[in-house]
CSV table of C-alpha atoms and ligand atoms in Angstrom, one decimal:
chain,number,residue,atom,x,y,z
A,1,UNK,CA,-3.4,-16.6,19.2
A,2,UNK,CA,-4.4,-20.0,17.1
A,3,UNK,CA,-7.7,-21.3,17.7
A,4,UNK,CA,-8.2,-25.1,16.6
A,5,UNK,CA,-12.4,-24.2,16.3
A,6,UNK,CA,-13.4,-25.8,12.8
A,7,UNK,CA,-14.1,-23.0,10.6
A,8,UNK,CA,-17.2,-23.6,8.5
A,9,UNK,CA,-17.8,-20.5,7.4
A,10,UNK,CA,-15.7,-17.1,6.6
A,11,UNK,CA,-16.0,-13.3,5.4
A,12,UNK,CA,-13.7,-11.2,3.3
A,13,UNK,CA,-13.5,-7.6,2.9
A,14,UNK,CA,-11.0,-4.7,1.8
A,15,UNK,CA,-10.3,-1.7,3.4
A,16,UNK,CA,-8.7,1.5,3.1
A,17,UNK,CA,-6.9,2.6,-0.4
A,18,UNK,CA,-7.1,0.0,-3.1
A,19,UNK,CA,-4.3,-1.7,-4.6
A,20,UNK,CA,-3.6,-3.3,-7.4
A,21,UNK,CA,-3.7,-7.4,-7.0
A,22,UNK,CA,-6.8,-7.4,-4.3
A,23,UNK,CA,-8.5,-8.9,-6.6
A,24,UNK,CA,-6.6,-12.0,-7.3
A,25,UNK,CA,-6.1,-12.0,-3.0
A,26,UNK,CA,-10.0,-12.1,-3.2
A,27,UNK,CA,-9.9,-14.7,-5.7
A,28,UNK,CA,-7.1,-17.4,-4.1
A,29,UNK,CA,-9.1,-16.6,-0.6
A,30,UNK,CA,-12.1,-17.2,-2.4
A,31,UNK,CA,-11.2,-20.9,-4.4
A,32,UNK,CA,-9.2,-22.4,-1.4
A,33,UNK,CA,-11.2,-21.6,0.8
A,34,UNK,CA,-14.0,-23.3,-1.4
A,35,UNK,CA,-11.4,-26.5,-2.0
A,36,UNK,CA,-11.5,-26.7,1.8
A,37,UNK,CA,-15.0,-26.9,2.2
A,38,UNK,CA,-15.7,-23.7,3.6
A,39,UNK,CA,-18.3,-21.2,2.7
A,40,UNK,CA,-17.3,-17.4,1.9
A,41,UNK,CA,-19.7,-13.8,2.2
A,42,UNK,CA,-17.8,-10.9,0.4
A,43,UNK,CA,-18.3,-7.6,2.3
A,44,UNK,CA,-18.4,-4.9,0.4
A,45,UNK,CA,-16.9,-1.6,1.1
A,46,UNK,CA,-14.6,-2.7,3.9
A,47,UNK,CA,-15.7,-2.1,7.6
A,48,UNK,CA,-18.6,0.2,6.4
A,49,UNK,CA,-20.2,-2.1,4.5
A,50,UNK,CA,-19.9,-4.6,7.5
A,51,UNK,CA,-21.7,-1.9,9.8
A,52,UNK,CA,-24.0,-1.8,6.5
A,53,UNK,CA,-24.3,-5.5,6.5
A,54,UNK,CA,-24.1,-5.3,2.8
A,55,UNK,CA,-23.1,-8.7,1.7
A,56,UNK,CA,-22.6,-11.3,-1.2
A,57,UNK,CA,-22.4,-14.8,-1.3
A,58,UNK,CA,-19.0,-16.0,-3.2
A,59,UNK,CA,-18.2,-18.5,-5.2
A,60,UNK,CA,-15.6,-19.9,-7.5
A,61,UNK,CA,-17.7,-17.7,-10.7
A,62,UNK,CA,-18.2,-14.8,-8.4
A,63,UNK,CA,-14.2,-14.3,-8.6
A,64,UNK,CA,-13.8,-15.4,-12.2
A,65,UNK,CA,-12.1,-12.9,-14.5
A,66,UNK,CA,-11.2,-10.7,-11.5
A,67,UNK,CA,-7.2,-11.4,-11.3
A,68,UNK,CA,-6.3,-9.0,-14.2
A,69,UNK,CA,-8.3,-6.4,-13.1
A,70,UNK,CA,-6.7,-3.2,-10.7
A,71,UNK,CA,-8.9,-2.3,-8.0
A,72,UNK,CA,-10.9,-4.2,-5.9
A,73,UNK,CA,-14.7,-6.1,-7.0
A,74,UNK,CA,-15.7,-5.9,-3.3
A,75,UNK,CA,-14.9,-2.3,-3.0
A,76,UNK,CA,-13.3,-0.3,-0.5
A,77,UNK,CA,-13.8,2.4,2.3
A,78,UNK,CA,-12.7,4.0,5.4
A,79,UNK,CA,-15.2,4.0,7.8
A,80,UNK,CA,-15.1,6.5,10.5
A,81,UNK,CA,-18.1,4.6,12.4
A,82,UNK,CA,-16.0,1.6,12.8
A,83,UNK,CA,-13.1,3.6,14.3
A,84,UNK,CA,-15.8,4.0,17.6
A,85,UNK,CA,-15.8,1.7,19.7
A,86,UNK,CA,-19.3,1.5,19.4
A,87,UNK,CA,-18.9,1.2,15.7
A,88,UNK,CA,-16.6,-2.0,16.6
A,89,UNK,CA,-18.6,-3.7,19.1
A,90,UNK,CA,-21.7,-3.6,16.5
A,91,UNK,CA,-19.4,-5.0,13.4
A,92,UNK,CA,-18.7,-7.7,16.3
A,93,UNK,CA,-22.3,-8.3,16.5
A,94,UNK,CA,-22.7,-8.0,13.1
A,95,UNK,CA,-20.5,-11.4,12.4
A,96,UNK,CA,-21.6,-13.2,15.3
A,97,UNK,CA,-25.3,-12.9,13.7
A,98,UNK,CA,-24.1,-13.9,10.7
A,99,UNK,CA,-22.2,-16.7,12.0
A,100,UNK,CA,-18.6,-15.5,10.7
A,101,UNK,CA,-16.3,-17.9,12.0
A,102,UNK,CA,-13.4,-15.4,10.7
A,103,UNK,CA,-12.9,-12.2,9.4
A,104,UNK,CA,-10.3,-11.7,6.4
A,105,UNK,CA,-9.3,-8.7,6.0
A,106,UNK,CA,-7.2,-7.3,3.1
A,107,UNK,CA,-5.8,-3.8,3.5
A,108,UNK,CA,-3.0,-1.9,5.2
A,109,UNK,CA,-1.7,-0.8,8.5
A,110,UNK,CA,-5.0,1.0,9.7
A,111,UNK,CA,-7.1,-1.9,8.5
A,112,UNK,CA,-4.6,-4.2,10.2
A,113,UNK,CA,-5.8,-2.1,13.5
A,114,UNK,CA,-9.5,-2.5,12.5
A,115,UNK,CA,-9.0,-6.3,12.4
A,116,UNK,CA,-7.3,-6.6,15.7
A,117,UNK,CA,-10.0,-4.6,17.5
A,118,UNK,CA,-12.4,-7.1,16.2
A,119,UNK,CA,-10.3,-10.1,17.5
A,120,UNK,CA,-10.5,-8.1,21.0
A,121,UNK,CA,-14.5,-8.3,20.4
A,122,UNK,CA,-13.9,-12.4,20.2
A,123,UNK,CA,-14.2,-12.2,16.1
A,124,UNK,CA,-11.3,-14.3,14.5
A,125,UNK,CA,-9.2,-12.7,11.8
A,126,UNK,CA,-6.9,-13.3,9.0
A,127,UNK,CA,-5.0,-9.9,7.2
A,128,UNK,CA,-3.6,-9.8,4.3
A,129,UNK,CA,-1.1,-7.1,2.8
A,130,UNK,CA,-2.8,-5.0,0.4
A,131,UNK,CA,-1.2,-1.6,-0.2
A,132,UNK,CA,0.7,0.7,-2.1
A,133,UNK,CA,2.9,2.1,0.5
A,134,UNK,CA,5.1,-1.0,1.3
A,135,UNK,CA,4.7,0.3,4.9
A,136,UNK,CA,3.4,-2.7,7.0
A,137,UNK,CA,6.3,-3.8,9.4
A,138,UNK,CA,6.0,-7.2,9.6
A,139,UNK,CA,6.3,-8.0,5.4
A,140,UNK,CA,9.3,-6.9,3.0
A,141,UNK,CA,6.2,-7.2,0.6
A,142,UNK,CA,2.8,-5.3,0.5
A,143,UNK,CA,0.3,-6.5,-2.4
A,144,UNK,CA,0.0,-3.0,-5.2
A,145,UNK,CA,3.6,-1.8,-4.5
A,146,UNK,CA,5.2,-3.4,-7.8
A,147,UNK,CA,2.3,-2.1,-10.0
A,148,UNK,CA,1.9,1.3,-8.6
A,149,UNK,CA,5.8,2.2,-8.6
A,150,UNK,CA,6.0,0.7,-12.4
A,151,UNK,CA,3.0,2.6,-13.0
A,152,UNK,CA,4.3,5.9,-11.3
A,153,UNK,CA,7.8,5.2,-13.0
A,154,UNK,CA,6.1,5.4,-16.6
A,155,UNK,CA,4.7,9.1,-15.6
A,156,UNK,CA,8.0,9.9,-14.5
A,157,UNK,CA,10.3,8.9,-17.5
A,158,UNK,CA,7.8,10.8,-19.8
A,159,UNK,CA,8.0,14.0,-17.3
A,160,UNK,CA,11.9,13.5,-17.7
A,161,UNK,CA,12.4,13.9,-21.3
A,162,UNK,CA,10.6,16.6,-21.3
A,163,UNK,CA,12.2,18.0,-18.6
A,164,UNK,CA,15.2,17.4,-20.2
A,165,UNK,CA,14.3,19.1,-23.7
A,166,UNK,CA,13.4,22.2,-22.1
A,167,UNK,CA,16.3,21.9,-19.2
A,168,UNK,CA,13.8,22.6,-16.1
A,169,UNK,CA,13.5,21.4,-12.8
A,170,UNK,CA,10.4,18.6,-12.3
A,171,UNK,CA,9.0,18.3,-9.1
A,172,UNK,CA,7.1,14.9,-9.4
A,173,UNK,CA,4.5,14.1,-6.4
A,174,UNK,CA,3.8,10.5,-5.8
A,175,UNK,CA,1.8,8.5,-3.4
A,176,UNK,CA,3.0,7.9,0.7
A,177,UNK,CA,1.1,10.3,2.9
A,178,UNK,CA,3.5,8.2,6.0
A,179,UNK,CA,6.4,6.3,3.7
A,180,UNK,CA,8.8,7.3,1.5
A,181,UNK,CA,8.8,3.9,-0.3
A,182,UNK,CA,7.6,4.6,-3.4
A,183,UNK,CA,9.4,7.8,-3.6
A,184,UNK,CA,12.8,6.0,-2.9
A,185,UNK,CA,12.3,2.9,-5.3
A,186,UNK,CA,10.9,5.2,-8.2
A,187,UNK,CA,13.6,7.7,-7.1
A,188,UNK,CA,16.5,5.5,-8.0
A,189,UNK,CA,15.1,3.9,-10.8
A,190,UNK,CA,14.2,6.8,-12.6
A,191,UNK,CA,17.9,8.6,-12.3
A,192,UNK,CA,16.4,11.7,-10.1
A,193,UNK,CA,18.8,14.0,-8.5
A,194,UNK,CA,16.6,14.7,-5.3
A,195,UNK,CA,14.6,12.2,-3.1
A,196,UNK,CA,12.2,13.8,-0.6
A,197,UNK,CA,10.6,11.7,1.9
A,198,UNK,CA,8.7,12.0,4.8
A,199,UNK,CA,10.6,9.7,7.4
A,200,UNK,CA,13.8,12.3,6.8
A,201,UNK,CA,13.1,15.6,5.0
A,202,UNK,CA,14.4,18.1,7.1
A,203,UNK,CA,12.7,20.9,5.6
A,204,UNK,CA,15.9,22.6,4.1
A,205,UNK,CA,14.8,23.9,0.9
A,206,UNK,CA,18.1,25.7,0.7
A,207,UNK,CA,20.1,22.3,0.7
A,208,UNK,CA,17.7,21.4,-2.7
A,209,UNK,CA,18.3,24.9,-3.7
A,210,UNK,CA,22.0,24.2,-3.7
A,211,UNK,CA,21.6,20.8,-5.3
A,212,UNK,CA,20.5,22.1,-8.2
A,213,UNK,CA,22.9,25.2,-8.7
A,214,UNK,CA,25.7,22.3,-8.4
A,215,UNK,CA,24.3,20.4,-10.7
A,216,UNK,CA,23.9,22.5,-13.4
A,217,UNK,CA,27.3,23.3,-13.1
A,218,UNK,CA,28.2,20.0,-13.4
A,219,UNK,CA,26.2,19.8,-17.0
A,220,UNK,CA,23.3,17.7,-16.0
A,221,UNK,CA,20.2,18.9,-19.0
A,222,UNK,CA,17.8,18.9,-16.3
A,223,UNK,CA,17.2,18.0,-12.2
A,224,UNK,CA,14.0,15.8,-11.4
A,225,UNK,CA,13.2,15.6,-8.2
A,226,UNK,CA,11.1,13.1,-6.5
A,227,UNK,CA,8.5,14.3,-3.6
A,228,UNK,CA,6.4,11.8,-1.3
A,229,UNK,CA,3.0,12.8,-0.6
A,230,UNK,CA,3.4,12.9,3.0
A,231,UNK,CA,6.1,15.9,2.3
A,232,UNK,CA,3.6,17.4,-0.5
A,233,UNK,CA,3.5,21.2,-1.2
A,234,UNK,CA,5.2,20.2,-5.0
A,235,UNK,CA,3.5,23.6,-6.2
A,236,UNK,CA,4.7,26.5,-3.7
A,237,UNK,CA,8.4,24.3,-4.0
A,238,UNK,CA,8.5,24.8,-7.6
A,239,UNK,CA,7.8,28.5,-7.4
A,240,UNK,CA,9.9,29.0,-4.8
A,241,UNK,CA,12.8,26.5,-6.0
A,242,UNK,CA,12.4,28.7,-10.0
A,243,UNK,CA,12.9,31.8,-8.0
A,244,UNK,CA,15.6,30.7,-6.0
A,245,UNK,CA,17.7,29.8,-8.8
A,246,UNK,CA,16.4,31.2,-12.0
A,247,UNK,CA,15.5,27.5,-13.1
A,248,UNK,CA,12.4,27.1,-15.0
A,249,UNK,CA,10.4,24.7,-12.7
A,250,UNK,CA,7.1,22.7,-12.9
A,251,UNK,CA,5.5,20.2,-10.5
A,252,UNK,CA,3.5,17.2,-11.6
A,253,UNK,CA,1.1,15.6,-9.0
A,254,UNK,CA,0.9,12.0,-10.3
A,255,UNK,CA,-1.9,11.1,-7.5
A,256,UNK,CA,-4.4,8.2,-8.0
A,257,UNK,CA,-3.3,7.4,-11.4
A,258,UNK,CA,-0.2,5.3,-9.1
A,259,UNK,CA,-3.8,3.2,-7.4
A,260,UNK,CA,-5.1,1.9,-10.4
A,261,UNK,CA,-4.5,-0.6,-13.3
A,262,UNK,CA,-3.5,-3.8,-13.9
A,263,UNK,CA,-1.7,-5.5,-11.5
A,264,UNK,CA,2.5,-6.9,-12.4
A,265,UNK,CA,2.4,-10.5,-12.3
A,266,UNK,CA,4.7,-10.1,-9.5
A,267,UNK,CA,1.5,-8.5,-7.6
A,268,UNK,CA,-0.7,-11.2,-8.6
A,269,UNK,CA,1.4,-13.8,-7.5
A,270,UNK,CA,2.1,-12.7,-4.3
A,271,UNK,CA,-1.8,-12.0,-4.1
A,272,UNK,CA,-2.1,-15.6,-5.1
A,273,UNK,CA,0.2,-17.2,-3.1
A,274,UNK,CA,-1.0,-15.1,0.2
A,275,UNK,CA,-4.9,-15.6,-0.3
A,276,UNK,CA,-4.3,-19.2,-0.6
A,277,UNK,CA,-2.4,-19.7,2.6
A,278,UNK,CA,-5.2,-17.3,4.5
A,279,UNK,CA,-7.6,-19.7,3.5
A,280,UNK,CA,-5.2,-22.6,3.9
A,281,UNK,CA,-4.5,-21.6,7.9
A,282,UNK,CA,-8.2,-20.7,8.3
A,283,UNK,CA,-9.0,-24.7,7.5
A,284,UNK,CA,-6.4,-25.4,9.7
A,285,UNK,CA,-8.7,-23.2,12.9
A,286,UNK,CA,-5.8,-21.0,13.1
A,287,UNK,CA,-6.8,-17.2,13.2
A,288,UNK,CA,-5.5,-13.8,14.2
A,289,UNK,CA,-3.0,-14.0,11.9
A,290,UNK,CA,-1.0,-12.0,9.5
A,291,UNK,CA,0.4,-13.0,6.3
A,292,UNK,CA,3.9,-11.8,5.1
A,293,UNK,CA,6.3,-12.2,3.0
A,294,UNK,CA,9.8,-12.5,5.0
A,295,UNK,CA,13.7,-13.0,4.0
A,296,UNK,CA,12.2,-14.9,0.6
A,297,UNK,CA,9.0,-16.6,2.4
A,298,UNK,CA,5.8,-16.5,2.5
A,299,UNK,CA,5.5,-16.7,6.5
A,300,UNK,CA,2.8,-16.1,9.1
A,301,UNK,CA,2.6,-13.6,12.7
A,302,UNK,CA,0.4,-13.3,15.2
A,303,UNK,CA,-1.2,-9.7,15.0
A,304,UNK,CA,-0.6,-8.3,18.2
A,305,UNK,CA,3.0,-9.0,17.5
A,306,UNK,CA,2.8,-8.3,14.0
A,307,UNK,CA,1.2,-5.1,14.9
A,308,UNK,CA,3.9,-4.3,17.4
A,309,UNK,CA,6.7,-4.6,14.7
A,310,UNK,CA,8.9,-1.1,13.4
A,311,UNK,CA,9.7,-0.5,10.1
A,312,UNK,CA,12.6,2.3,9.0
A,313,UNK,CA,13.5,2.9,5.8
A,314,UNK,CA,16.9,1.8,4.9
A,315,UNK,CA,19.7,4.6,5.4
A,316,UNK,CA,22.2,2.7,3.2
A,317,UNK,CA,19.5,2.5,0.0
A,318,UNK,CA,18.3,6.3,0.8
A,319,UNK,CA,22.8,7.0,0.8
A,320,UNK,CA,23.0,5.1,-2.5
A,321,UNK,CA,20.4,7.0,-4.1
A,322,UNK,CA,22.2,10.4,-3.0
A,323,UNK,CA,25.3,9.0,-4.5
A,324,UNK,CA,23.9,7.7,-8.2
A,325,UNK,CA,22.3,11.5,-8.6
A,326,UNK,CA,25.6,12.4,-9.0
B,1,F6P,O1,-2.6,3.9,1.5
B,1,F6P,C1,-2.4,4.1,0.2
B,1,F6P,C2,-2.6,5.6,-0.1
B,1,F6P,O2,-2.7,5.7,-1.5
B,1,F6P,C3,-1.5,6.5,0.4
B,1,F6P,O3,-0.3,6.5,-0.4
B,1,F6P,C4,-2.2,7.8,0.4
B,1,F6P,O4,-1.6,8.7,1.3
B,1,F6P,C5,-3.6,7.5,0.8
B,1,F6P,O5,-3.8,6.1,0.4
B,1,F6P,C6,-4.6,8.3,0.2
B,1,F6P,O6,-5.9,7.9,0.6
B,1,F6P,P1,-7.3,8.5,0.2
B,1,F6P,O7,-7.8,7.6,-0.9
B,1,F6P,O8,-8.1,8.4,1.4
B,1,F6P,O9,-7.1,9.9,-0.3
């Protein structure tokens, strides 16, 4: 819902698991909001540190050097006293006291539902796609995706060649407790035979099993296979997958290594680009929106709609990367 109340004064805050490029978000929130004559309070540590009313006054400095750096200068959490609805009616309180005229909020689909329960409590907000997984329905983009699967995709081509020196099977665990994203895109980029992720596995280790038999057969020096998170278990697989077919096999849990670093410049553009039109709608008094990036635009939802959007993962790419492993 837009809201034509002049917005004099705003808050900013980051939630859930950092990603690469909140920072330069923070910073183009920061600046054009500044340009437009409105005043920005950083929250630290996401919801939490809103219940904590730990705060800091930003300003074009307090943002300077920031947009090369991975993680996030304001911090991040995930607050279970916010989840309460207790928890959301004080945060409510909070920004009313502290004359918030909006609430932007840069995080994934969870913090997405944090900021909507505060628009119910009568608090404006503005979100802003910051995650690794890709999985927020209403954008093709999510701010940290490029940097985390180029990051994960460099642990992965190093686990291959020595995979492939000592012909074994790699099981290589990445980030996606929910999506398979980053498992598909580093997946087909790296050349790996298997793909595991959680919005199809079917749990037939058997049909791996046979993958691999086949493709020794075929000559292939080594068979990497590419587990989400949400699937996990890389471990027990490996023993039971080297057992199962007399294949030396290790798994490699890349974990939080795929969070960190420097964002692409692709990451800090879109951070840029999104950030500036938060702060660009916010002059405008329109709130409760979502920022995206749709069919090669940077676009705007409302959040109850946006929130109301499915994703799927696409069967064609997953079918493709079956048929490159070949
Ligand atoms: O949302 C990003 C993400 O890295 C997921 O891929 C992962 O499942 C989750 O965060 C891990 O969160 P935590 O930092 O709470 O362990």
């Amino acid at each position: 819902m837009a809201d034509s109340k002049k917005i004099k004064k705003i808050a900013v805050l980051t939630s859930g698991g950092d990603a690469p490029g909140m920072n330069a978000a923070i910073r183009a929130v920061v600046r054009k909001a500044i340009v437009d004559g409105i005043s920005v309070t950083g929250i630290q540590k996401g919801y939490q540190g809103l219940l904590s009313e730990e705060f800091v006054e930003m300003g074009p400095r307090s943002v300077s050097d920031s947009v090369q750096k991975g993680g996030t200068i304001l911090r991040t959490a995930r607050s279970e006293e916010f989840k309460t609805d207790e928890g959301k009616k004080k945060a409510a309180g909070i920004c009313r006291k502290n004359k918030f005229d909006a609430v932007v909020v840069i995080g994934g689909d969870g913090s997405y539902r944090g900021a909507q329960a505060l628009s119910v409590e009568g608090i404006p907000v503005m979100c802003l796609p910051g995650t690794i997984d890709l999985d927020i329905a209403c954008t093709d983009y999510t701010i940290g995706f490029d940097t985390a699967v180029n990051t994960a995709l460099q642990a992965i081509d190093k686990v291959r060649d020595t995979s492939s020196s000592h012909e074994r099977c790699s099981i290589i665990e990445v980030m996606g407790r929910n999506a398979g994203y980053i498992a598909l895109w580093c997946g087909v980029a790296s050349g790996a035979e298997d793909i595991l992720i959680p919005e199809n596995y079917n749990f037939d280790e058997q049909e791996i099993i046979n993958h691999i038999i086949e493709s020794r057969k075929s000559g292939k020096t080594h068979h990497l296979i590419i587990n989400a998170e949400g699937i996990g278990h890389s471990t027990s697989m490996a023993r039971r997958i080297e057992a199962a077919t007399g294949m030396e096999t290790r798994a490699t849990i890349l974990g939080y290594m795929q969070r960190g670093g420097s964002p692409t410049c692709k990451d800090r553009y879109y951070a840029s680009m999104m950030g500036a039109m938060a702060a660009d709608l916010l002059a405008k008094g329109t709130v409760n929106r979502v920022i995206s990036y749709k069919n090669g635009e940077f676009v705007d939802f409302d959040i109850d709609e946006a929130l109301a959007m499915k994703k799927e993962i696409s069967t064609y790419q997953y079918e493709i990367a079956k048929a490159l492993s070949k």
